[in-house]
Amino acid sequence: MSVVQIFPRAEEPTVQVLPVNPVAGPEASTVSPETPAGAPAAADPPPALEPYPLDRAFHAMLARFTGGISPLALSLAWLDWSSHLAAAPQRQLEMSRNVLRDTGRLAEAVAHAASPEQKPWSVIQPQGRDRRFSGPQWETAPFNLLAQAFLLGERWWHDATTGVRGVSHANEAIVEFSMRQTLDMLAPSNFAATNPKVLEKAFQSGGENFVFGWQNWCSDLMRLLPTSKAADGEQFLVGKSVAASPGKVVYCNELIELIQYHPTTAQVRPEPILIVPAWIMKYYILDLSPQNSLVKYLTGQGFTVFAISWRNPDATDRDLAFDDYRRLGVMAALDMVGRVMPGRKTHALGYCLGGTLLSIAAAAMERDGDKRLGTVTLLAAQTDFTEAGELTLFINESQVAFLEDMMWQRGYLDTTQMAGAFQLLRSNELIWSRLSHDYLMGEGAPLNDLMAWNADATRLPYRMHSEYLRKLFLDNDLAGGRYHVGGRNVSLSDIHAPMFVVGTLADHVAPWRSVYKIHYQVDADVTFLLTSGGHNAGVVAPPDEPGHSYQVLSKAEDAPYVGADEWLKLAPRVQGSWWPEWIKWLAARSGAPGDPPPIGLGDAPDLPDAPGDYVHT
């Protein structure tokens, strides 16, 4: 009990009040089973006060020099690791022995480098997925010895930064990750003088590869300018070569355009499909080129397809809330689909963050007795963020506060911060291998449709992203049953609609074991499918494209839970695309085909054809 009496100060500190720009949806999106007609939609009010504006402005300025990474979060992690290591003399002794042992083995390999009996990679060799030192050029001295010395140092630092007793798991991961990024940058494959492939190419071409590499660098620099258009990207024009499935925008509000695609079969299933994409990127990841468009594949299988196209927010949208994306996105789209095709159940599909949003909307609908969803499909979407992969390295209280201050000044999270974070997760493949291939070798890779889509990035509004990071990532409110919709808790256990959940084997954004947790969160039949590939390439898997495989297994609502590792052993492996498997699952839960529905309601002739206007913002 405090014995100090607290007296109020005569003057309270000055606070800055941010302008509030509440988003009010049209009638179609605000009247739903969860909100009585005539009543305002319940949404959490934006915070009225933003304290310490000078501190926040300082942090925002600092973020420009740190790439959005909090230096305090990084420093605290290194302090935790170094302090515990300093108090572990036996561990230090073990690390010293490892250094002496590896140094001795490398010195022996150097001494016998000229011997014909000395084989390459006699001390250490690259791991299976490490392609930095692939090729016969790296098997000759001195480059092979240089690569082995680097790999020994890399292994030593990994052992040193992990397994130190007493270090928190989060701080250990940050230290290991940041050291790995530093070592990846210093790899001998990144420098012309120590990369035998580059030297060989320079000798054969008379140095022409450096000229081409300079041109590639200048081209990439020009692409970063806001007024510049990539010349190579002209072959992937939105609405012509990508996002080209014929359709019509049938509904529009300040956040979404709803596209209804034209049928391509004489008869269609009675249940429509609503696609809820992530708003981190443009919607047309599922409608890329005609040969790999999921939308085109679905219409060809006799389904009526609707897709949400999100508007790219700017600074004026700073107060858009996460729940606004549910109300003005999922719910408004469902209302319109119900007007076009009344009395029909809807097959809802959510991808990535759109899948997380769809799961929240589905739980709220079930809570309120709204039975419009026939099935729910989630693609690489997380509903529990305790094991969200290396993205969680950027999510702690210090880092979230730093990001909030950066977004507070701009009103949004810029595309460069998101792109940089995703590239760091696979820096060897997305950053340093490209540096070697494009700039040192001078062999720029041709642009493909997936790369063109990936470069078409979007912004995230300040309030929405702050709520997403805090409520879902940091506090994990959704998995804990603490997430609120309309002022009341929602629980994923309220979801009873059959679910088809897809995870991707090499996903660095939504690790499949994290996606798998949906099994014990919902009271529903769950069919879980694990496909080869990563977060994007694993989902975009047309049947005509070779190299795809998947595993699939269904769990009934009342069946016992099977752990992820056990599931991996039990689920049969199938060669080919997962798309036909999903179509078979959908068809079993759909009615008999009939005549196609009308396109829209016929009362909005001024709305554009697909892909609409918002995709160009």
XYZ file of C-alpha atoms in Angstrom:
617
model
C 0.000 0.000 0.000
C 1.409 3.351 -1.013
C 2.015 5.900 1.748
C 2.632 8.699 -0.719
C -0.341 10.913 -1.471
C -0.604 11.715 -5.171
C -1.645 15.301 -5.868
C -2.878 16.257 -9.331
C -0.550 18.465 -11.324
C -1.687 21.954 -12.069
C -0.987 21.514 -15.770
C -1.371 18.293 -17.696
C 1.171 17.548 -20.445
C 0.175 18.681 -23.866
C -1.218 15.964 -26.055
C -1.905 16.002 -29.752
C -5.317 15.081 -31.026
C -5.265 13.349 -34.370
C -7.965 14.108 -36.895
C -10.552 11.370 -36.958
C -11.745 10.128 -40.307
C -14.322 7.470 -39.451
C -15.351 5.215 -42.265
C -19.074 4.736 -42.624
C -20.203 2.008 -44.955
C -23.174 2.174 -47.290
C -26.497 0.686 -46.364
C -25.655 -2.697 -47.818
C -22.616 -3.100 -45.600
C -23.991 -1.786 -42.316
C -27.273 -3.671 -42.129
C -26.586 -7.294 -41.312
C -27.728 -9.940 -38.837
C -25.240 -8.646 -36.309
C -26.555 -5.064 -36.430
C -30.260 -4.189 -36.205
C -31.594 -2.034 -39.015
C -31.207 1.627 -38.299
C -28.549 1.081 -35.635
C -24.982 2.242 -36.232
C -22.426 -0.498 -36.801
C -20.388 -1.164 -33.705
C -16.724 -0.471 -34.172
C -14.079 0.325 -31.629
C -13.672 4.102 -31.484
C -10.301 5.464 -32.562
C -8.030 6.598 -29.756
C -8.708 10.235 -28.971
C -5.303 11.079 -27.584
C -1.839 10.551 -29.002
C 0.625 11.386 -26.198
C 4.208 12.535 -26.512
C 4.200 13.779 -30.108
C 7.842 14.910 -29.948
C 8.995 11.456 -28.860
C 6.978 9.853 -31.622
C 8.352 12.272 -34.209
C 11.890 11.436 -33.060
C 11.226 7.710 -33.409
C 9.721 8.241 -36.852
C 12.839 10.130 -37.942
C 15.054 7.393 -36.506
C 13.092 4.755 -38.420
C 14.254 6.272 -41.705
C 17.811 5.258 -40.860
C 17.046 1.828 -39.381
C 14.627 0.517 -42.004
C 11.802 0.461 -39.458
C 13.652 -1.820 -37.015
C 13.730 -0.674 -33.416
C 17.374 -0.246 -32.308
C 16.290 -0.612 -28.667
C 14.649 -3.981 -29.311
C 17.817 -5.147 -31.044
C 20.067 -3.809 -28.279
C 18.029 -5.405 -25.506
C 18.171 -8.779 -27.261
C 21.953 -8.597 -27.645
C 22.324 -7.461 -24.033
C 20.289 -10.444 -22.856
C 22.407 -12.870 -24.886
C 25.822 -11.363 -24.113
C 25.099 -11.035 -20.376
C 24.086 -14.672 -20.038
C 27.012 -15.823 -22.168
C 29.411 -13.797 -20.008
C 28.092 -15.681 -16.973
C 28.563 -19.106 -18.605
C 32.284 -19.995 -18.377
C 31.779 -23.649 -19.308
C 29.884 -22.645 -22.446
C 32.675 -20.218 -23.326
C 35.230 -22.979 -22.887
C 33.230 -25.270 -25.165
C 33.013 -22.538 -27.824
C 36.780 -21.990 -27.591
C 37.429 -25.699 -28.065
C 35.202 -25.699 -31.128
C 37.133 -22.785 -32.616
C 40.483 -24.488 -32.030
C 39.230 -27.785 -33.436
C 37.752 -26.215 -36.584
C 40.811 -24.011 -37.089
C 43.086 -27.031 -36.871
C 41.030 -28.999 -39.379
C 40.961 -26.048 -41.777
C 44.732 -25.505 -41.384
C 45.285 -29.168 -42.243
C 43.118 -28.793 -45.354
C 45.124 -25.695 -46.375
C 48.398 -27.548 -45.899
C 47.259 -30.356 -48.204
C 45.420 -28.121 -50.691
C 47.844 -29.005 -53.502
C 47.616 -32.725 -52.845
C 45.600 -34.685 -55.432
C 44.149 -36.771 -52.592
C 42.606 -33.709 -50.957
C 38.892 -33.667 -51.778
C 36.749 -30.517 -51.745
C 34.483 -29.887 -48.766
C 36.657 -32.118 -46.570
C 35.995 -29.985 -43.452
C 32.433 -28.738 -43.947
C 30.004 -28.579 -46.842
C 26.978 -26.405 -47.616
C 23.557 -27.534 -46.498
C 21.103 -28.875 -49.052
C 19.245 -25.613 -49.757
C 22.381 -23.429 -49.752
C 23.150 -22.696 -53.412
C 25.694 -19.942 -52.809
C 28.642 -22.262 -53.361
C 27.208 -24.633 -55.950
C 29.099 -25.504 -59.106
C 32.526 -26.960 -59.894
C 34.164 -23.519 -59.662
C 33.753 -23.585 -55.887
C 35.495 -26.958 -55.614
C 38.907 -25.598 -56.568
C 41.472 -23.949 -54.290
C 41.632 -21.316 -52.926
C 37.903 -20.627 -53.346
C 36.861 -23.927 -51.783
C 38.969 -23.219 -48.706
C 37.557 -19.701 -48.484
C 34.001 -21.030 -48.661
C 34.747 -23.658 -45.997
C 36.256 -21.026 -43.708
C 33.108 -18.935 -44.086
C 30.801 -21.901 -43.422
C 32.805 -22.807 -40.308
C 32.423 -19.260 -39.019
C 28.716 -19.323 -39.852
C 28.259 -22.583 -37.933
C 30.262 -21.283 -34.987
C 28.147 -18.144 -34.712
C 24.950 -20.178 -34.952
C 26.113 -22.394 -32.089
C 27.213 -19.342 -30.097
C 23.946 -17.441 -30.446
C 21.655 -20.378 -29.691
C 21.268 -22.579 -26.650
C 22.733 -20.136 -24.102
C 21.003 -20.998 -20.857
C 18.767 -18.246 -19.463
C 18.299 -16.232 -22.675
C 14.649 -15.741 -23.593
C 13.571 -17.565 -26.736
C 12.473 -14.309 -28.398
C 15.799 -12.567 -27.754
C 17.768 -15.637 -28.822
C 15.867 -15.687 -32.120
C 16.544 -11.988 -32.693
C 20.277 -12.365 -32.021
C 20.595 -15.455 -34.210
C 18.591 -13.827 -37.008
C 20.523 -10.540 -36.969
C 23.883 -12.331 -36.915
C 22.745 -14.542 -39.786
C 21.827 -11.454 -41.803
C 25.284 -9.969 -41.169
C 27.044 -13.176 -42.193
C 24.864 -13.565 -45.286
C 25.975 -10.101 -46.338
C 29.663 -10.982 -45.877
C 29.569 -14.300 -47.768
C 32.430 -14.637 -50.321
C 29.841 -15.297 -53.039
C 28.750 -11.638 -52.772
C 32.070 -10.161 -53.883
C 33.595 -10.275 -57.334
C 37.156 -10.917 -56.112
C 36.156 -13.978 -54.072
C 33.507 -15.485 -56.362
C 35.097 -17.843 -58.927
C 31.977 -17.824 -61.114
C 32.147 -14.045 -61.465
C 35.872 -14.115 -62.207
C 35.378 -16.822 -64.840
C 32.549 -14.848 -66.446
C 34.652 -11.668 -66.428
C 37.594 -13.499 -68.073
C 35.384 -15.032 -70.750
C 33.467 -11.831 -71.553
C 36.299 -9.374 -71.127
C 34.523 -7.701 -68.226
C 31.282 -7.269 -70.156
C 29.323 -8.850 -67.293
C 30.128 -5.832 -65.099
C 28.738 -3.499 -67.762
C 25.514 -5.517 -67.936
C 25.418 -5.672 -64.141
C 25.694 -1.875 -63.971
C 22.811 -1.581 -66.415
C 20.722 -3.990 -64.321
C 21.461 -1.938 -61.213
C 20.464 1.304 -62.933
C 17.243 -0.307 -64.191
C 16.354 -1.493 -60.699
C 17.095 1.956 -59.331
C 14.781 3.550 -61.869
C 11.998 1.138 -60.920
C 12.154 2.478 -57.365
C 11.254 5.982 -58.526
C 7.546 6.683 -57.967
C 7.084 8.144 -61.451
C 8.875 5.312 -63.204
C 7.306 2.276 -64.855
C 9.344 -0.863 -65.319
C 9.936 -1.502 -68.996
C 9.904 -5.249 -68.503
C 6.636 -4.922 -66.609
C 4.807 -3.702 -69.708
C 4.269 -7.327 -70.695
C 2.257 -7.749 -67.459
C -0.405 -5.080 -67.715
C -3.242 -5.273 -65.206
C -6.467 -5.972 -67.043
C -4.737 -7.239 -70.167
C -2.163 -9.954 -69.424
C -2.739 -10.247 -65.647
C -6.056 -9.817 -63.807
C -7.614 -10.448 -67.204
C -10.560 -12.727 -66.390
C -13.694 -11.054 -67.833
C -16.078 -9.695 -65.257
C -17.848 -6.641 -63.900
C -17.593 -4.530 -60.761
C -21.066 -4.947 -59.248
C -20.578 -3.053 -56.007
C -18.275 -0.322 -54.720
C -17.722 1.499 -51.442
C -14.847 3.550 -50.051
C -12.804 0.421 -49.292
C -13.667 -2.293 -51.829
C -14.816 -3.023 -55.313
C -16.671 -6.328 -55.647
C -16.030 -8.094 -58.950
C -18.407 -10.693 -60.358
C -16.801 -12.800 -63.084
C -18.637 -13.881 -66.201
C -19.525 -17.580 -66.333
C -17.644 -19.714 -68.854
C -19.912 -22.772 -68.676
C -23.526 -23.220 -69.750
C -24.573 -24.146 -66.216
C -23.138 -23.206 -62.835
C -23.365 -24.425 -59.272
C -26.019 -22.630 -57.211
C -23.567 -21.619 -54.468
C -21.281 -18.664 -55.299
C -17.630 -18.398 -54.275
C -16.471 -15.196 -52.550
C -12.706 -14.575 -52.568
C -11.325 -12.428 -49.721
C -7.685 -11.645 -50.587
C -5.143 -9.961 -48.351
C -4.866 -6.190 -48.648
C -1.115 -6.306 -48.103
C -0.856 -6.874 -51.868
C -3.215 -6.437 -54.811
C -6.066 -8.928 -55.110
C -5.093 -10.492 -58.441
C -2.630 -13.031 -57.012
C -5.498 -15.471 -57.672
C -6.095 -14.091 -61.165
C -2.623 -13.865 -62.652
C -1.999 -14.898 -66.245
C -4.768 -16.976 -67.862
C -2.687 -20.149 -67.610
C -2.342 -19.891 -63.797
C -5.486 -18.004 -62.761
C -7.502 -19.680 -60.010
C -10.463 -17.458 -60.920
C -10.403 -18.698 -64.505
C -10.079 -22.284 -63.284
C -13.081 -21.903 -60.963
C -15.346 -20.408 -63.616
C -14.245 -23.189 -65.953
C -15.396 -25.720 -63.355
C -18.885 -24.226 -63.264
C -18.716 -21.872 -60.282
C -19.926 -18.279 -59.978
C -16.993 -16.294 -58.593
C -16.950 -12.970 -56.755
C -13.702 -11.331 -55.608
C -12.943 -8.350 -53.405
C -10.515 -5.764 -54.736
C -9.239 -3.533 -51.926
C -8.510 0.149 -52.383
C -4.912 1.148 -51.664
C -5.124 3.460 -48.614
C -3.231 6.718 -48.197
C -2.578 9.151 -45.345
C -6.226 10.264 -45.240
C -7.205 6.691 -44.282
C -5.046 6.622 -41.176
C -8.012 5.842 -38.901
C -9.340 2.878 -40.855
C -9.740 0.126 -38.264
C -9.253 -3.600 -38.663
C -12.983 -4.042 -38.117
C -13.678 -1.621 -40.978
C -12.128 -4.209 -43.279
C -14.580 -6.766 -41.916
C -17.636 -4.489 -42.136
C -16.893 -2.711 -45.387
C -15.103 -5.696 -46.889
C -16.353 -9.175 -46.027
C -19.804 -8.239 -44.732
C -20.541 -5.693 -47.455
C -19.465 -8.203 -50.107
C -21.615 -10.949 -48.588
C -24.601 -8.589 -48.525
C -24.151 -7.838 -52.219
C -23.624 -11.490 -53.155
C -26.850 -12.259 -51.326
C -28.691 -9.630 -53.345
C -27.386 -10.976 -56.638
C -27.981 -14.621 -55.665
C -30.607 -14.552 -52.884
C -31.219 -17.547 -50.666
C -27.909 -19.237 -51.535
C -25.157 -20.355 -49.217
C -21.740 -18.903 -50.048
C -18.406 -20.706 -50.321
C -15.990 -18.164 -48.778
C -12.256 -18.256 -49.491
C -9.694 -16.193 -47.571
C -6.032 -15.892 -48.500
C -3.282 -14.897 -46.026
C -4.461 -11.893 -43.991
C -7.759 -12.103 -45.847
C -8.161 -15.602 -44.394
C -7.551 -14.323 -40.867
C -10.194 -11.654 -41.453
C -12.602 -14.223 -42.911
C -12.204 -16.484 -39.867
C -13.071 -13.545 -37.591
C -16.089 -12.678 -39.740
C -17.223 -16.323 -39.808
C -16.948 -16.613 -36.007
C -18.947 -13.398 -35.513
C -21.589 -14.561 -37.992
C -22.020 -17.900 -36.224
C -22.200 -16.122 -32.874
C -25.035 -13.940 -34.183
C -26.929 -16.730 -35.942
C -25.939 -15.673 -39.471
C -25.853 -18.891 -41.532
C -24.953 -17.504 -44.956
C -21.599 -19.316 -45.187
C -21.806 -22.818 -46.618
C -18.079 -23.569 -46.387
C -14.916 -21.719 -45.396
C -11.591 -22.144 -47.218
C -8.399 -20.663 -45.778
C -5.214 -20.421 -47.863
C -1.967 -19.931 -45.902
C -3.903 -18.045 -43.223
C -3.043 -17.998 -39.525
C -5.515 -17.867 -36.667
C -2.954 -18.437 -33.895
C 0.201 -16.336 -33.926
C 2.294 -17.954 -31.219
C 4.402 -19.759 -33.834
C 4.162 -17.358 -36.739
C 7.706 -17.965 -37.950
C 10.461 -15.408 -38.209
C 7.960 -12.601 -38.746
C 7.490 -12.648 -34.968
C 11.068 -11.384 -34.643
C 9.716 -7.996 -35.672
C 6.828 -8.179 -33.206
C 7.511 -7.274 -29.589
C 6.420 -4.299 -27.481
C 9.454 -2.200 -28.374
C 9.234 -2.993 -32.082
C 5.471 -2.470 -32.294
C 5.731 0.888 -30.524
C 8.506 1.885 -32.934
C 6.423 0.887 -35.961
C 3.414 2.718 -34.564
C 5.418 5.913 -34.218
C 6.682 5.555 -37.778
C 3.153 5.018 -39.103
C 1.753 7.756 -36.829
C 3.702 10.388 -38.717
C 2.895 9.112 -42.218
C -0.577 7.744 -41.573
C 0.322 4.373 -43.106
C 3.000 1.717 -43.375
C 4.895 2.188 -46.606
C 5.414 -0.598 -49.103
C 9.203 -0.537 -48.695
C 9.036 -1.555 -45.030
C 6.851 -4.596 -45.775
C 8.856 -5.655 -48.809
C 12.107 -5.318 -46.866
C 10.823 -7.422 -43.966
C 9.663 -10.241 -46.265
C 12.952 -10.191 -48.193
C 14.980 -10.462 -44.988
C 13.217 -13.721 -44.161
C 14.842 -15.262 -47.247
C 17.768 -12.918 -47.751
C 20.015 -15.525 -49.383
C 17.461 -16.212 -52.105
C 15.803 -12.806 -52.489
C 18.665 -10.376 -51.870
C 22.187 -11.764 -52.057
C 21.709 -14.378 -54.766
C 20.144 -11.668 -56.905
C 23.084 -9.347 -56.219
C 25.467 -12.013 -57.477
C 23.326 -13.081 -60.431
C 22.118 -9.692 -61.664
C 24.894 -7.276 -60.744
C 28.099 -9.351 -60.673
C 27.283 -11.938 -63.321
C 25.244 -9.433 -65.358
C 22.535 -12.019 -66.055
C 19.299 -10.293 -65.116
C 16.440 -12.767 -64.752
C 13.363 -12.117 -66.916
C 10.320 -10.809 -65.080
C 7.411 -13.209 -64.604
C 3.805 -12.556 -63.652
C 4.314 -13.487 -59.989
C 7.271 -11.093 -59.718
C 5.264 -8.343 -61.402
C 2.405 -8.870 -58.935
C 4.837 -8.900 -56.014
C 6.194 -5.504 -57.102
C 2.649 -4.054 -57.187
C 2.626 -3.402 -53.447
C 0.115 -1.570 -51.267
C 0.116 0.513 -48.090
C -1.423 -0.331 -44.714
C -3.325 2.327 -42.712
C -1.936 3.315 -39.337
C -4.789 2.262 -37.075
C -5.559 -1.034 -38.840
C -1.949 -2.186 -38.828
C -1.445 -1.173 -35.211
C -4.538 -3.156 -34.169
C -3.418 -6.126 -36.281
C 0.050 -6.191 -34.712
C -1.186 -5.753 -31.157
C -4.431 -7.728 -31.029
C -3.433 -10.611 -33.268
C 0.362 -10.905 -33.314
C 1.455 -9.457 -29.966
C -1.487 -10.378 -27.704
C -2.890 -13.273 -29.789
C -6.414 -12.232 -28.794
C -8.161 -14.257 -31.500
C -6.714 -17.590 -30.391
C -7.271 -16.657 -26.750
C -10.955 -15.830 -27.204
C -10.381 -12.173 -26.295
C -11.005 -10.642 -29.709
C -14.033 -8.334 -29.875
C -16.418 -7.754 -32.750
C -19.276 -5.335 -32.166
C -18.241 -4.945 -28.530
C -18.564 -8.688 -27.805
C -16.108 -11.582 -27.781
C -15.837 -13.921 -30.717
C -14.516 -17.468 -30.583
C -13.340 -19.611 -33.462
C -15.001 -22.558 -31.726
C -18.343 -21.096 -32.873
C -17.470 -21.946 -36.485
C -19.336 -25.072 -37.612
C -19.211 -24.707 -41.399
C -16.996 -27.307 -43.143
C -13.472 -25.975 -43.636
C -10.789 -26.607 -46.263
C -7.449 -25.305 -44.984
C -4.304 -25.102 -47.110
C -0.774 -24.749 -45.762
C 2.388 -24.494 -47.867
C 5.467 -26.525 -47.027
C 8.098 -23.780 -47.447
C 6.035 -20.875 -46.106
C 8.093 -18.183 -44.337
C 5.085 -15.905 -43.792
C 2.473 -18.344 -42.439
C 4.337 -21.537 -41.425
C 2.161 -24.559 -42.072
C 2.371 -25.823 -38.492
C 0.927 -22.500 -37.373
C -1.869 -22.772 -39.966
C -2.508 -26.351 -38.791
C -3.631 -25.132 -35.363
C -7.085 -24.470 -36.807
C -7.787 -28.146 -36.043
C -8.265 -27.567 -32.325
C -9.751 -24.072 -32.606
C -12.968 -24.777 -34.528
C -15.871 -27.183 -34.020
C -16.132 -28.176 -37.660
C -15.109 -30.791 -40.181
C -11.603 -29.765 -41.297
C -9.858 -30.969 -44.427
C -6.214 -29.934 -44.186
C -4.012 -29.914 -47.274
C -0.262 -29.319 -47.262
C 1.109 -28.370 -50.662
C 4.653 -28.014 -51.922
C 6.076 -24.553 -52.510
C 5.995 -21.310 -50.583
C 3.435 -18.737 -49.510
C 2.626 -17.617 -53.060
C 4.038 -20.219 -55.444
C 2.448 -23.034 -53.428
C -1.011 -21.490 -53.715
C -0.692 -20.561 -57.402
C -0.434 -24.160 -58.585
C -2.307 -24.715 -61.879
C -2.897 -28.352 -62.866
C -0.888 -28.041 -66.083
C 2.232 -26.886 -64.253
C 4.634 -29.711 -63.327
C 6.462 -30.111 -60.044
C 3.561 -29.761 -57.593
C 2.572 -32.266 -54.915
C 0.436 -32.268 -51.792
C -0.748 -34.241 -48.794
C -4.359 -34.153 -47.609
C -6.345 -35.620 -44.740
C -9.795 -34.867 -43.334
C -10.810 -34.698 -39.687
C -14.454 -34.993 -38.663
C -15.800 -32.551 -36.111
C -15.950 -35.214 -33.391
C -12.729 -37.034 -34.335
C -9.708 -36.946 -31.989
C -6.979 -34.402 -32.628
C -3.869 -35.517 -34.524
C -0.644 -33.551 -34.032
C 1.111 -31.893 -36.961
C 4.083 -34.276 -37.012
C 1.838 -37.334 -36.807
C -0.401 -35.880 -39.533
C 2.672 -35.535 -41.763
C 3.258 -39.281 -41.475
C -0.377 -40.291 -41.951
C -1.455 -38.047 -44.835
C -0.954 -39.683 -48.260
C 1.178 -37.820 -50.783
C -0.304 -37.008 -54.182
C 1.591 -35.735 -57.216
C 0.038 -32.758 -58.979
C -1.833 -29.570 -58.219
C -4.094 -29.238 -55.182
C -6.722 -27.279 -57.179
C -8.646 -30.362 -58.439
C -8.720 -31.743 -54.878
C -10.383 -28.559 -53.658
C -12.842 -28.532 -56.564
C -13.847 -32.102 -55.702
C -14.375 -31.044 -52.072
C -16.453 -28.009 -53.119
C -18.554 -30.019 -55.578
C -19.473 -32.499 -52.841
C -20.873 -29.582 -50.825
C -22.660 -27.832 -53.686
C -25.995 -28.297 -55.379
C -26.771 -29.451 -58.902
C -25.774 -27.015 -61.695
C -28.363 -24.651 -63.106
C -28.659 -21.470 -65.147
C -26.094 -18.741 -64.407
C -27.221 -15.788 -62.268
C -27.405 -12.235 -63.637
C -24.323 -10.053 -63.515
C -24.978 -7.652 -60.665
C -28.343 -5.995 -60.159
C -28.383 -4.002 -63.372
C -28.768 -0.723 -61.468
C -25.166 0.525 -61.616
C -24.156 0.928 -65.280
C -21.419 3.402 -64.346
C -19.368 0.746 -62.514
C -16.298 -0.397 -64.494
C -15.549 -3.799 -65.946
C -13.071 -6.083 -64.200
C -10.479 -5.585 -62.838
C -12.040 -2.270 -61.763
C -10.450 1.013 -60.726
C -9.127 0.287 -57.215
C -6.515 -2.147 -58.506
C -4.804 0.772 -60.256
C -4.526 2.948 -57.130
